[in-house]
Amino acid sequence: MARLNYDCLMVLFENFIDEPDGYGLLYNCALLNREWRTIADSFLYADPWKYWLYRSKNYNIAIQLIDTYMMCYNTVNLSSHENEGGIEEVRPQTRIRIEAPNNRNNDRIPLYDYIAFAKNLHIPSLYQCISLWYNFYHEEEREENDRSIYHLFLKIFELFVDRARIKECTFAESTEDNKYPVTLDQLNRLINQGHMVDLKYLNFGFFQCNSDGLTGITGKCDKLKTFKISAQKCSDEALENFIRTQKSLTKLKIRNAEKINLTLDALETQSSSLVKLRILSCNLKSCETPFNGIAACSKLRSIYMRKIIDWPRNVSPSTLLMPMAQNCEFHNVDFSNTYLPVDVLVEIAKKSSTTLRRVYLIGPENQVDDEFHDLSSGINALGSYAKNIHHFERDILPREINSMVYLLSSVGNSLIRLEIESRFMISYDASIIISTIGDHCPKLELLNIDYFNFTTESFERLIQGCQSLTSLSICNSKSVNEYMLNIIRDLAGENLRSLCIYGCDQVSLDAVENLRDETHIEVDTNIEVDDEGL
């Protein structure tokens, strides 16, 4: 049998990382023999948090991971202790070559300095794993555990700062969770004292970095490819300076900024590299000049402007957004819960006609069915120019029905996901849209038409025409009845695995159970047993 050499194994294991269960494969390979373990471990411990996160934060993985890191921690402490008295500590390379003293024969010595393998430091996961590990071994001390856990967390964190070549750092969760006691001190230690740290990815999550903290790392963390910040405590000037120092930023996410005009102007300095920009829940009231900084980014392919809080009084949103619509060829545009001027959408459709793939146009919370919020002309433009849309999302207005029919007739053959759930449609007949979907969207895999009303005939055309459907949501519809469940049973493609029918009063629990029994479809519903049937 031919034996794979070292270089082949390196390539093979590196490719495993991109597989859905790649870390499981690496773990199994590490068990086969010493050589395979040596190579597999270097990939496993480069980003150990992936295996922990992909396994839904598995308890046992957390214990094993921190067991390993504690071996490294104890070995480093032992090494430091042995070198006291004027003998300078020799920093170990990847492999540790230290013999245990006689009085510690039962202690486990790590084969490698696993911390030195790390290229990704996911601080929330580190803290969670340490917390699980500590509580597992110290159940009797739960009242004082928080302080001890935090103390141990700081010690292990210092090892990563001192010994690992960190390329990526997630500083806090991307959820509003303040349970993880990270501070600006840890940020300063990581950036300014981690002599092997060379960050390409920095994600602050919901950690509220202030102006002083960001200024403290400006110029010393200037090779980022991806930067994500929650900026409510950070001044526009500090964020602008940080952006201007970056050499080649490709992805930027700014959340909760109160003032951002200088920062958006500074994006011009990243014009040759920026490909993805996310602006979430930010206040644009201070922006009184067109977004020329964004428009200068010729490689920008994704623009997300979700939940914009406010716009300036004296300058229209159209004036601000038009330069980027006319100059950037987008793959993805997302204006969810944000007012989007229809003329801007028309220009995006024209400029990005050959590149546009995903379009998200959920209206703002105060949206009503009026001319101001009507995107009919923009939807028509998408149908006329953008022929390769894969995913379209919009809480459509009744006045947009004809435009949606035209869009679906024009681009339906490329659509994979269509989400047009809309409370505005609850009193209107949408049969023409349903029929058009069935006639023109054969590749559709996910469809959400909650609140829509339609005829049985149009629904039958939809089910017959969309044989690739895997997920269908028809919640809160006055039209859905038990006969339509029979249509699904008899005519749906074998790919359909998920059906959601919450709020459909004309469907009984017996009909739902019959559909479950006779098909492989998982039906989600809030239908309960009728009291009279008990």
Short mmCIF file of C-alpha atoms in Angstrom, two decimals:
data_model
loop_
_atom_site.label_atom_id
_atom_site.label_comp_id
_atom_site.label_asym_id
_atom_site.label_seq_id
_atom_site.Cartn_x
_atom_site.Cartn_y
_atom_site.Cartn_z
CA MET A 1 0.00 0.00 0.00
CA ALA A 2 1.35 3.42 -0.96
CA ARG A 3 2.10 5.72 1.94
CA LEU A 4 1.25 9.42 1.78
CA ASN A 5 4.24 11.63 2.44
CA TYR A 6 4.24 14.62 4.77
CA ASP A 7 3.45 17.19 2.06
CA CYS A 8 0.49 15.19 0.74
CA LEU A 9 -0.93 14.83 4.24
CA MET A 10 -0.58 18.58 4.79
CA VAL A 11 -2.58 19.31 1.63
CA LEU A 12 -5.17 16.64 2.44
CA PHE A 13 -5.74 17.82 6.01
CA GLU A 14 -5.82 21.46 4.98
CA ASN A 15 -8.66 20.63 2.57
CA PHE A 16 -10.55 18.89 5.37
CA ILE A 17 -11.05 22.27 7.05
CA ASP A 18 -13.45 23.33 4.30
CA GLU A 19 -15.59 20.20 4.62
CA PRO A 20 -18.87 20.33 6.61
CA ASP A 21 -17.49 17.82 9.11
CA GLY A 22 -13.85 18.61 8.47
CA TYR A 23 -12.89 18.92 12.11
CA GLY A 24 -14.44 15.55 12.84
CA LEU A 25 -12.30 14.05 10.07
CA LEU A 26 -9.18 15.69 11.47
CA TYR A 27 -9.97 14.40 14.95
CA ASN A 28 -10.29 10.83 13.64
CA CYS A 29 -7.07 11.14 11.62
CA ALA A 30 -5.23 12.25 14.75
CA LEU A 31 -6.05 8.87 16.32
CA LEU A 32 -4.49 6.74 13.55
CA ASN A 33 -0.76 7.12 14.14
CA ARG A 34 1.89 9.49 15.47
CA GLU A 35 2.73 11.12 12.13
CA TRP A 36 -0.90 11.77 11.23
CA ARG A 37 -1.55 13.10 14.72
CA THR A 38 1.33 15.54 14.45
CA ILE A 39 -0.07 17.06 11.27
CA ALA A 40 -3.76 16.86 12.21
CA ASP A 41 -3.17 18.50 15.60
CA SER A 42 -1.58 21.53 13.98
CA PHE A 43 -4.84 22.12 12.06
CA LEU A 44 -7.17 21.18 14.90
CA TYR A 45 -5.52 23.54 17.37
CA ALA A 46 -5.09 26.35 14.84
CA ASP A 47 -8.80 27.02 15.35
CA PRO A 48 -10.09 24.71 18.10
CA TRP A 49 -13.19 26.84 18.62
CA LYS A 50 -14.63 25.70 15.31
CA TYR A 51 -14.89 22.12 16.53
CA TRP A 52 -16.45 23.34 19.81
CA LEU A 53 -18.91 25.65 18.05
CA TYR A 54 -19.78 23.21 15.25
CA ARG A 55 -20.63 20.64 17.89
CA SER A 56 -23.19 23.01 19.45
CA LYS A 57 -20.84 23.88 22.29
CA ASN A 58 -20.40 20.26 23.29
CA TYR A 59 -19.64 19.88 27.00
CA ASN A 60 -17.12 17.05 26.61
CA ILE A 61 -15.16 18.89 23.92
CA ALA A 62 -14.85 21.89 26.25
CA ILE A 63 -13.45 19.70 29.05
CA GLN A 64 -10.93 17.98 26.75
CA LEU A 65 -9.82 21.26 25.20
CA ILE A 66 -9.13 22.99 28.50
CA ASP A 67 -7.51 19.81 29.88
CA THR A 68 -5.03 20.15 27.02
CA TYR A 69 -4.45 23.86 27.59
CA MET A 70 -4.02 23.29 31.33
CA MET A 71 -1.24 20.81 30.58
CA CYS A 72 0.48 23.56 28.60
CA TYR A 73 -0.18 26.10 31.35
CA ASN A 74 1.26 23.86 34.07
CA THR A 75 4.29 23.03 31.92
CA VAL A 76 5.00 26.71 31.31
CA ASN A 77 4.71 27.42 35.05
CA LEU A 78 7.07 24.53 35.80
CA SER A 79 9.54 25.78 33.21
CA SER A 80 9.41 29.30 34.65
CA HIS A 81 9.92 27.97 38.17
CA GLU A 82 12.95 25.91 37.13
CA ASN A 83 14.52 28.94 35.48
CA GLU A 84 14.29 31.21 38.54
CA GLY A 85 17.56 32.39 39.98
CA GLY A 86 18.97 34.26 37.03
CA ILE A 87 18.64 31.57 34.40
CA GLU A 88 16.73 33.03 31.47
CA GLU A 89 13.74 31.00 30.34
CA VAL A 90 14.15 29.49 26.90
CA ARG A 91 10.89 29.86 24.95
CA PRO A 92 9.89 26.43 23.64
CA GLN A 93 9.20 25.98 19.97
CA THR A 94 6.14 24.11 18.77
CA ARG A 95 7.35 20.90 20.40
CA ILE A 96 7.91 20.84 24.17
CA ARG A 97 10.97 18.94 25.38
CA ILE A 98 10.71 19.11 29.19
CA GLU A 99 10.96 16.12 31.49
CA ALA A 100 8.68 15.98 34.52
CA PRO A 101 10.47 16.05 37.90
CA ASN A 102 10.32 12.94 40.05
CA ASN A 103 7.77 14.39 42.43
CA ARG A 104 5.36 14.94 39.53
CA ASN A 105 5.54 11.59 37.79
CA ASN A 106 1.75 11.40 37.65
CA ASP A 107 1.40 14.75 35.88
CA ARG A 108 0.71 14.68 32.17
CA ILE A 109 3.21 16.46 29.95
CA PRO A 110 1.91 17.75 26.61
CA LEU A 111 3.55 16.42 23.48
CA TYR A 112 3.33 19.87 21.89
CA ASP A 113 2.79 23.45 22.90
CA TYR A 114 -0.77 23.36 21.64
CA ILE A 115 -1.31 27.02 22.43
CA ALA A 116 1.44 27.90 19.96
CA PHE A 117 -0.59 26.23 17.20
CA ALA A 118 -3.43 28.72 17.63
CA LYS A 119 -4.11 31.21 14.87
CA ASN A 120 -7.63 32.10 15.97
CA LEU A 121 -8.49 33.38 19.44
CA HIS A 122 -12.25 33.29 20.07
CA ILE A 123 -12.36 34.88 23.50
CA PRO A 124 -16.04 34.16 24.36
CA SER A 125 -15.52 30.48 23.54
CA LEU A 126 -12.33 30.38 25.60
CA TYR A 127 -14.17 31.82 28.59
CA GLN A 128 -17.14 29.46 28.19
CA CYS A 129 -14.90 26.41 27.89
CA ILE A 130 -12.88 27.43 30.96
CA SER A 131 -16.11 27.98 32.90
CA LEU A 132 -17.42 24.51 32.01
CA TRP A 133 -14.05 22.94 32.77
CA TYR A 134 -13.70 24.65 36.15
CA ASN A 135 -17.22 23.81 37.30
CA PHE A 136 -16.67 20.18 36.25
CA TYR A 137 -13.63 19.83 38.53
CA HIS A 138 -14.77 22.15 41.34
CA GLU A 139 -18.45 21.44 41.88
CA GLU A 140 -18.13 21.96 45.62
CA GLU A 141 -16.86 25.54 45.21
CA ARG A 142 -19.65 26.97 43.05
CA GLU A 143 -20.24 30.01 45.29
CA GLU A 144 -16.75 31.37 44.59
CA ASN A 145 -16.31 30.02 41.09
CA ASP A 146 -16.80 33.25 39.14
CA ARG A 147 -13.69 34.89 40.56
CA SER A 148 -11.59 31.75 40.14
CA ILE A 149 -12.83 31.20 36.59
CA TYR A 150 -11.97 34.76 35.64
CA HIS A 151 -8.51 34.44 37.22
CA LEU A 152 -7.83 31.24 35.26
CA PHE A 153 -9.23 32.83 32.09
CA LEU A 154 -6.72 35.68 32.42
CA LYS A 155 -3.85 33.23 32.88
CA ILE A 156 -4.74 31.19 29.79
CA PHE A 157 -5.42 34.38 27.83
CA GLU A 158 -1.90 35.58 28.70
CA LEU A 159 -0.47 32.35 27.29
CA PHE A 160 -2.19 32.99 23.96
CA VAL A 161 -0.92 36.56 23.90
CA ASP A 162 2.61 35.45 24.73
CA ARG A 163 2.99 32.28 22.67
CA ALA A 164 0.48 32.13 19.79
CA ARG A 165 0.69 33.64 16.32
CA ILE A 166 -2.85 34.98 16.39
CA LYS A 167 -4.25 36.01 13.01
CA GLU A 168 -7.92 36.18 13.93
CA CYS A 169 -9.60 37.40 17.11
CA THR A 170 -13.26 37.44 18.09
CA PHE A 171 -13.26 39.71 21.13
CA ALA A 172 -16.91 39.31 22.14
CA GLU A 173 -20.11 37.61 21.04
CA SER A 174 -22.13 39.09 18.19
CA THR A 175 -25.15 39.05 20.50
CA GLU A 176 -26.06 41.45 23.26
CA ASP A 177 -24.55 39.35 26.02
CA ASN A 178 -22.40 40.90 28.72
CA LYS A 179 -21.57 37.71 30.63
CA TYR A 180 -18.00 37.61 29.34
CA PRO A 181 -15.82 40.03 31.32
CA VAL A 182 -13.55 41.24 28.52
CA THR A 183 -12.05 44.68 28.99
CA LEU A 184 -9.92 47.20 27.15
CA ASP A 185 -6.96 45.88 29.15
CA GLN A 186 -7.18 42.56 27.32
CA LEU A 187 -7.45 44.39 24.00
CA ASN A 188 -4.35 46.44 24.79
CA ARG A 189 -2.42 43.34 25.90
CA LEU A 190 -3.34 41.44 22.76
CA ILE A 191 -2.48 44.18 20.26
CA ASN A 192 0.39 46.00 21.92
CA GLN A 193 2.19 43.23 23.82
CA GLY A 194 1.47 40.12 21.79
CA HIS A 195 4.78 40.17 19.91
CA MET A 196 3.73 37.30 17.60
CA VAL A 197 0.18 38.60 17.08
CA ASP A 198 -0.45 39.76 13.52
CA LEU A 199 -4.19 40.27 13.23
CA LYS A 200 -5.98 39.98 9.92
CA TYR A 201 -9.44 39.59 11.48
CA LEU A 202 -10.81 41.52 14.48
CA ASN A 203 -14.43 41.19 15.60
CA PHE A 204 -15.53 43.22 18.62
CA GLY A 205 -19.03 41.72 18.52
CA PHE A 206 -21.20 43.70 20.92
CA PHE A 207 -18.24 44.82 23.03
CA GLN A 208 -18.54 48.60 23.21
CA CYS A 209 -15.02 49.72 22.38
CA ASN A 210 -14.61 53.40 23.22
CA SER A 211 -12.52 56.07 21.50
CA ASP A 212 -9.54 55.63 23.84
CA GLY A 213 -9.47 51.88 23.28
CA LEU A 214 -9.60 52.22 19.51
CA THR A 215 -7.03 55.02 19.49
CA GLY A 216 -4.75 52.84 21.60
CA ILE A 217 -4.49 50.22 18.85
CA THR A 218 -4.61 52.58 15.86
CA GLY A 219 -1.43 52.22 13.85
CA LYS A 220 -0.45 49.00 15.65
CA CYS A 221 -3.21 46.89 14.13
CA ASP A 222 -3.07 48.10 10.54
CA LYS A 223 -3.11 44.91 8.44
CA LEU A 224 -6.70 43.89 9.01
CA LYS A 225 -8.70 42.26 6.25
CA THR A 226 -11.91 42.12 8.33
CA PHE A 227 -12.99 44.55 11.05
CA LYS A 228 -16.29 44.51 12.97
CA ILE A 229 -17.15 47.05 15.66
CA SER A 230 -20.09 48.14 17.79
CA ALA A 231 -19.36 51.87 17.80
CA GLN A 232 -21.89 53.55 20.09
CA LYS A 233 -19.12 54.64 22.48
CA CYS A 234 -16.60 55.42 19.77
CA SER A 235 -16.28 58.86 18.21
CA ASP A 236 -16.48 59.40 14.48
CA GLU A 237 -12.97 60.88 14.55
CA ALA A 238 -11.42 57.85 16.29
CA LEU A 239 -13.08 55.41 13.90
CA GLU A 240 -12.09 57.52 10.90
CA ASN A 241 -8.43 57.52 11.98
CA PHE A 242 -8.48 53.76 12.51
CA ILE A 243 -9.92 53.16 9.03
CA ARG A 244 -7.36 55.46 7.41
CA THR A 245 -4.46 53.52 8.94
CA GLN A 246 -5.58 50.21 7.41
CA LYS A 247 -3.48 49.02 4.50
CA SER A 248 -5.92 46.69 2.75
CA LEU A 249 -9.31 46.30 4.43
CA THR A 250 -11.72 43.98 2.58
CA LYS A 251 -14.68 43.61 4.97
CA LEU A 252 -16.04 46.24 7.36
CA LYS A 253 -19.01 46.05 9.73
CA ILE A 254 -20.08 49.06 11.80
CA ARG A 255 -22.94 48.78 14.27
CA ASN A 256 -24.75 51.37 16.43
CA ALA A 257 -22.66 54.41 15.43
CA GLU A 258 -24.19 57.72 16.49
CA LYS A 259 -22.15 59.76 14.02
CA ILE A 260 -20.41 58.32 11.00
CA ASN A 261 -19.93 60.88 8.22
CA LEU A 262 -16.12 61.18 8.62
CA THR A 263 -15.79 57.40 8.74
CA LEU A 264 -17.74 56.95 5.51
CA ASP A 265 -15.57 59.56 3.81
CA ALA A 266 -12.48 57.65 5.00
CA LEU A 267 -13.59 54.56 3.10
CA GLU A 268 -12.04 56.13 0.02
CA THR A 269 -8.66 55.09 1.45
CA GLN A 270 -9.79 51.45 1.10
CA SER A 271 -11.09 51.89 -2.44
CA SER A 272 -8.78 49.28 -3.95
CA SER A 273 -9.62 46.50 -1.48
CA LEU A 274 -13.04 46.88 0.21
CA VAL A 275 -15.54 44.26 -1.05
CA LYS A 276 -18.11 44.05 1.75
CA LEU A 277 -19.60 46.88 3.84
CA ARG A 278 -22.19 46.48 6.59
CA ILE A 279 -23.75 49.50 8.30
CA LEU A 280 -26.24 48.33 10.93
CA SER A 281 -28.48 50.37 13.25
CA CYS A 282 -26.45 53.51 12.63
CA ASN A 283 -27.60 57.14 12.73
CA LEU A 284 -26.88 58.92 9.44
CA LYS A 285 -28.27 62.27 10.54
CA SER A 286 -24.81 63.90 10.40
CA CYS A 287 -24.21 62.78 6.80
CA GLU A 288 -24.85 65.83 4.63
CA THR A 289 -22.74 65.01 1.56
CA PRO A 290 -23.10 62.15 -0.94
CA PHE A 291 -21.43 58.87 -0.03
CA ASN A 292 -18.52 59.38 -2.40
CA GLY A 293 -16.22 57.44 -0.08
CA ILE A 294 -18.34 54.33 -0.61
CA ALA A 295 -18.73 55.04 -4.32
CA ALA A 296 -14.94 55.17 -4.71
CA CYS A 297 -14.70 51.50 -3.67
CA SER A 298 -14.74 50.01 -7.16
CA LYS A 299 -14.43 46.43 -5.85
CA LEU A 300 -17.34 46.75 -3.42
CA ARG A 301 -19.69 43.83 -4.05
CA SER A 302 -21.90 43.69 -0.95
CA ILE A 303 -23.64 46.63 0.72
CA TYR A 304 -25.75 46.10 3.85
CA MET A 305 -27.56 49.12 5.34
CA ARG A 306 -29.99 47.63 7.84
CA LYS A 307 -32.14 49.42 10.40
CA ILE A 308 -30.81 52.90 9.64
CA ILE A 309 -32.06 55.06 12.50
CA ASP A 310 -32.26 58.51 10.94
CA TRP A 311 -31.42 60.52 7.83
CA PRO A 312 -30.33 64.18 7.55
CA ARG A 313 -33.05 66.83 7.32
CA ASN A 314 -31.59 68.90 4.48
CA VAL A 315 -30.21 66.16 2.20
CA SER A 316 -32.36 63.41 0.73
CA PRO A 317 -31.42 59.73 1.11
CA SER A 318 -31.42 59.56 -2.68
CA THR A 319 -28.69 62.21 -2.89
CA LEU A 320 -26.55 60.33 -0.37
CA LEU A 321 -26.94 56.86 -1.90
CA MET A 322 -26.99 57.61 -5.62
CA PRO A 323 -23.17 57.79 -6.20
CA MET A 324 -22.62 54.25 -4.91
CA ALA A 325 -25.63 52.96 -6.89
CA GLN A 326 -24.15 54.41 -10.08
CA ASN A 327 -20.53 53.37 -9.50
CA CYS A 328 -20.51 49.99 -7.72
CA GLU A 329 -21.37 46.63 -9.29
CA PHE A 330 -23.04 44.77 -6.45
CA HIS A 331 -23.58 41.06 -5.91
CA ASN A 332 -25.62 41.56 -2.73
CA VAL A 333 -27.71 44.51 -1.56
CA ASP A 334 -29.51 44.51 1.79
CA PHE A 335 -31.64 47.45 2.91
CA SER A 336 -33.71 45.50 5.43
CA ASN A 337 -35.78 47.75 7.72
CA THR A 338 -34.36 50.80 5.96
CA TYR A 339 -36.01 53.30 3.67
CA LEU A 340 -34.66 52.87 0.13
CA PRO A 341 -35.51 55.52 -2.50
CA VAL A 342 -36.95 53.85 -5.58
CA ASP A 343 -34.67 55.77 -7.96
CA VAL A 344 -31.63 54.34 -6.14
CA LEU A 345 -32.96 50.80 -6.62
CA VAL A 346 -33.45 51.51 -10.33
CA GLU A 347 -29.80 52.61 -10.65
CA ILE A 348 -28.58 49.55 -8.72
CA ALA A 349 -30.52 47.32 -11.12
CA LYS A 350 -28.94 49.02 -14.13
CA LYS A 351 -25.34 49.20 -12.89
CA SER A 352 -25.34 45.73 -11.32
CA SER A 353 -27.37 44.05 -14.04
CA THR A 354 -24.95 41.17 -14.64
CA THR A 355 -23.67 40.74 -11.08
CA LEU A 356 -26.68 41.09 -8.76
CA ARG A 357 -27.51 37.84 -6.94
CA ARG A 358 -29.20 38.68 -3.62
CA VAL A 359 -31.66 41.50 -2.98
CA TYR A 360 -33.18 42.21 0.45
CA LEU A 361 -35.76 45.01 0.53
CA ILE A 362 -37.75 44.57 3.76
CA GLY A 363 -39.27 47.99 4.46
CA PRO A 364 -38.78 50.13 7.59
CA GLU A 365 -40.96 49.50 10.63
CA ASN A 366 -43.13 52.52 9.82
CA GLN A 367 -43.73 51.40 6.23
CA VAL A 368 -47.27 51.79 4.89
CA ASP A 369 -48.86 51.05 1.54
CA ASP A 370 -48.33 54.48 0.02
CA GLU A 371 -46.48 56.10 -2.86
CA PHE A 372 -43.51 57.07 -0.68
CA HIS A 373 -42.67 53.41 0.09
CA ASP A 374 -43.72 52.03 -3.30
CA LEU A 375 -40.81 50.22 -5.01
CA SER A 376 -42.74 49.17 -8.11
CA SER A 377 -40.43 51.02 -10.53
CA GLY A 378 -37.37 49.51 -8.86
CA ILE A 379 -38.82 46.00 -8.91
CA ASN A 380 -39.64 46.47 -12.60
CA ALA A 381 -36.04 47.58 -13.19
CA LEU A 382 -34.77 44.43 -11.50
CA GLY A 383 -36.92 42.40 -13.86
CA SER A 384 -35.65 44.33 -16.88
CA TYR A 385 -31.93 44.37 -16.12
CA ALA A 386 -30.92 41.86 -13.40
CA LYS A 387 -31.41 38.39 -14.87
CA ASN A 388 -29.45 36.31 -12.34
CA ILE A 389 -31.09 37.02 -8.99
CA HIS A 390 -30.92 33.97 -6.71
CA HIS A 391 -32.50 35.34 -3.54
CA PHE A 392 -35.19 38.02 -3.31
CA GLU A 393 -36.79 39.24 -0.09
CA ARG A 394 -39.45 41.92 0.23
CA ASP A 395 -42.58 42.48 2.34
CA ILE A 396 -44.43 43.43 -0.80
CA LEU A 397 -47.17 46.03 -0.90
CA PRO A 398 -50.47 45.43 -2.72
CA ARG A 399 -49.57 48.22 -5.15
CA GLU A 400 -46.45 46.22 -6.09
CA ILE A 401 -48.32 43.07 -7.22
CA ASN A 402 -48.01 43.76 -10.95
CA SER A 403 -44.31 44.58 -10.60
CA MET A 404 -43.73 41.33 -8.71
CA VAL A 405 -45.47 39.37 -11.46
CA TYR A 406 -43.16 40.98 -14.02
CA LEU A 407 -40.06 40.31 -11.88
CA LEU A 408 -40.98 36.65 -11.38
CA SER A 409 -41.71 36.20 -15.07
CA SER A 410 -38.33 37.71 -15.96
CA VAL A 411 -35.92 36.26 -13.38
CA GLY A 412 -37.90 33.30 -11.99
CA ASN A 413 -35.71 30.73 -13.70
CA SER A 414 -32.71 31.81 -11.59
CA LEU A 415 -34.50 32.18 -8.24
CA ILE A 416 -33.50 29.79 -5.45
CA ARG A 417 -35.03 31.58 -2.46
CA LEU A 418 -38.10 33.82 -2.50
CA GLU A 419 -39.33 35.42 0.72
CA ILE A 420 -42.24 37.80 0.15
CA GLU A 421 -44.13 37.38 3.44
CA SER A 422 -46.22 40.52 3.96
CA ARG A 423 -48.93 41.52 6.42
CA PHE A 424 -50.03 44.09 3.85
CA MET A 425 -51.32 41.24 1.65
CA ILE A 426 -53.68 39.71 4.19
CA SER A 427 -56.81 41.25 2.61
CA TYR A 428 -55.82 40.89 -1.05
CA ASP A 429 -56.03 38.09 -3.59
CA ALA A 430 -52.48 37.14 -4.59
CA SER A 431 -53.42 34.25 -6.87
CA ILE A 432 -51.69 35.82 -9.85
CA ILE A 433 -48.39 35.90 -7.94
CA ILE A 434 -48.81 32.29 -6.79
CA SER A 435 -49.55 31.11 -10.33
CA THR A 436 -46.58 33.04 -11.71
CA ILE A 437 -44.26 31.42 -9.18
CA GLY A 438 -45.45 28.00 -10.29
CA ASP A 439 -45.06 28.86 -13.97
CA HIS A 440 -41.66 30.56 -13.88
CA CYS A 441 -39.65 29.42 -10.80
CA PRO A 442 -38.69 25.75 -11.36
CA LYS A 443 -35.46 25.97 -9.34
CA LEU A 444 -37.03 27.50 -6.24
CA GLU A 445 -35.95 25.75 -3.03
CA LEU A 446 -37.32 28.05 -0.31
CA LEU A 447 -40.59 29.98 -0.47
CA ASN A 448 -42.24 32.17 2.17
CA ILE A 449 -45.71 33.50 1.27
CA ASP A 450 -47.12 34.06 4.77
CA TYR A 451 -50.33 36.15 4.93
CA PHE A 452 -51.08 35.54 1.23
CA ASN A 453 -54.55 34.60 0.00
CA PHE A 454 -54.94 32.56 -3.17
CA THR A 455 -57.14 30.09 -5.00
CA THR A 456 -56.77 26.33 -4.94
CA GLU A 457 -56.01 26.33 -8.67
CA SER A 458 -53.13 28.78 -8.31
CA PHE A 459 -51.68 26.81 -5.38
CA GLU A 460 -51.84 23.60 -7.39
CA ARG A 461 -49.88 25.30 -10.20
CA LEU A 462 -47.29 26.42 -7.67
CA ILE A 463 -46.77 22.93 -6.21
CA GLN A 464 -46.61 21.31 -9.65
CA GLY A 465 -44.19 23.89 -11.02
CA CYS A 466 -41.82 24.11 -8.05
CA GLN A 467 -40.64 20.53 -7.70
CA SER A 468 -37.31 21.60 -6.19
CA LEU A 469 -38.93 23.12 -3.09
CA THR A 470 -37.40 21.98 0.20
CA SER A 471 -39.07 24.54 2.50
CA LEU A 472 -42.51 26.16 2.20
CA SER A 473 -44.11 28.64 4.62
CA ILE A 474 -47.80 29.54 4.18
CA CYS A 475 -48.62 30.80 7.68
CA ASN A 476 -51.54 33.07 8.64
CA SER A 477 -53.33 32.51 5.35
CA LYS A 478 -57.11 32.51 5.17
CA SER A 479 -56.88 30.37 2.04
CA VAL A 480 -55.00 27.36 3.36
CA ASN A 481 -57.31 24.41 3.99
CA GLU A 482 -57.12 20.65 4.24
CA TYR A 483 -57.56 20.18 0.51
CA MET A 484 -54.35 22.14 -0.05
CA LEU A 485 -52.55 19.74 2.28
CA ASN A 486 -53.78 16.95 0.00
CA ILE A 487 -52.33 18.83 -2.97
CA ILE A 488 -48.99 18.96 -1.17
CA ARG A 489 -49.22 15.24 -0.36
CA ASP A 490 -50.07 14.22 -3.92
CA LEU A 491 -48.10 16.69 -6.05
CA ALA A 492 -45.12 18.03 -4.09
CA GLY A 493 -41.64 16.97 -5.10
CA GLU A 494 -39.80 14.51 -2.89
CA ASN A 495 -37.37 17.27 -1.89
CA LEU A 496 -39.99 19.04 0.26
CA ARG A 497 -39.00 18.47 3.87
CA SER A 498 -40.33 21.48 5.78
CA LEU A 499 -43.84 22.98 5.82
CA CYS A 500 -44.88 25.81 8.15
CA ILE A 501 -48.63 26.47 8.59
CA TYR A 502 -49.03 28.50 11.77
CA GLY A 503 -52.27 30.44 12.07
CA CYS A 504 -54.21 28.47 9.44
CA ASP A 505 -57.64 28.04 11.05
CA GLN A 506 -59.14 25.87 8.31
CA VAL A 507 -56.69 23.04 8.92
CA SER A 508 -57.31 20.39 11.59
CA LEU A 509 -54.73 18.56 13.63
CA ASP A 510 -55.89 15.26 12.09
CA ALA A 511 -55.09 16.58 8.60
CA VAL A 512 -51.64 17.64 9.79
CA GLU A 513 -50.99 14.24 11.36
CA ASN A 514 -52.11 12.48 8.19
CA LEU A 515 -49.68 14.55 6.12
CA ARG A 516 -46.88 13.72 8.55
CA ASP A 517 -47.71 10.01 8.44
CA GLU A 518 -48.00 9.79 4.66
CA THR A 519 -44.93 11.86 3.73
CA HIS A 520 -41.47 12.73 5.00
CA ILE A 521 -42.47 16.36 5.49
CA GLU A 522 -41.84 17.97 8.88
CA VAL A 523 -44.90 20.14 9.56
CA ASP A 524 -44.62 23.07 11.99
CA THR A 525 -47.97 24.26 13.28
CA ASN A 526 -49.70 25.70 16.32
CA ILE A 527 -52.91 23.77 15.67
CA GLU A 528 -54.15 22.15 18.87
CA VAL A 529 -56.58 19.35 19.58
CA ASP A 530 -60.18 20.53 19.43
CA ASP A 531 -61.71 20.36 22.92
CA GLU A 532 -64.84 18.79 21.45
CA GLY A 533 -62.75 15.91 20.15
CA LEU A 534 -61.37 15.01 23.54
#
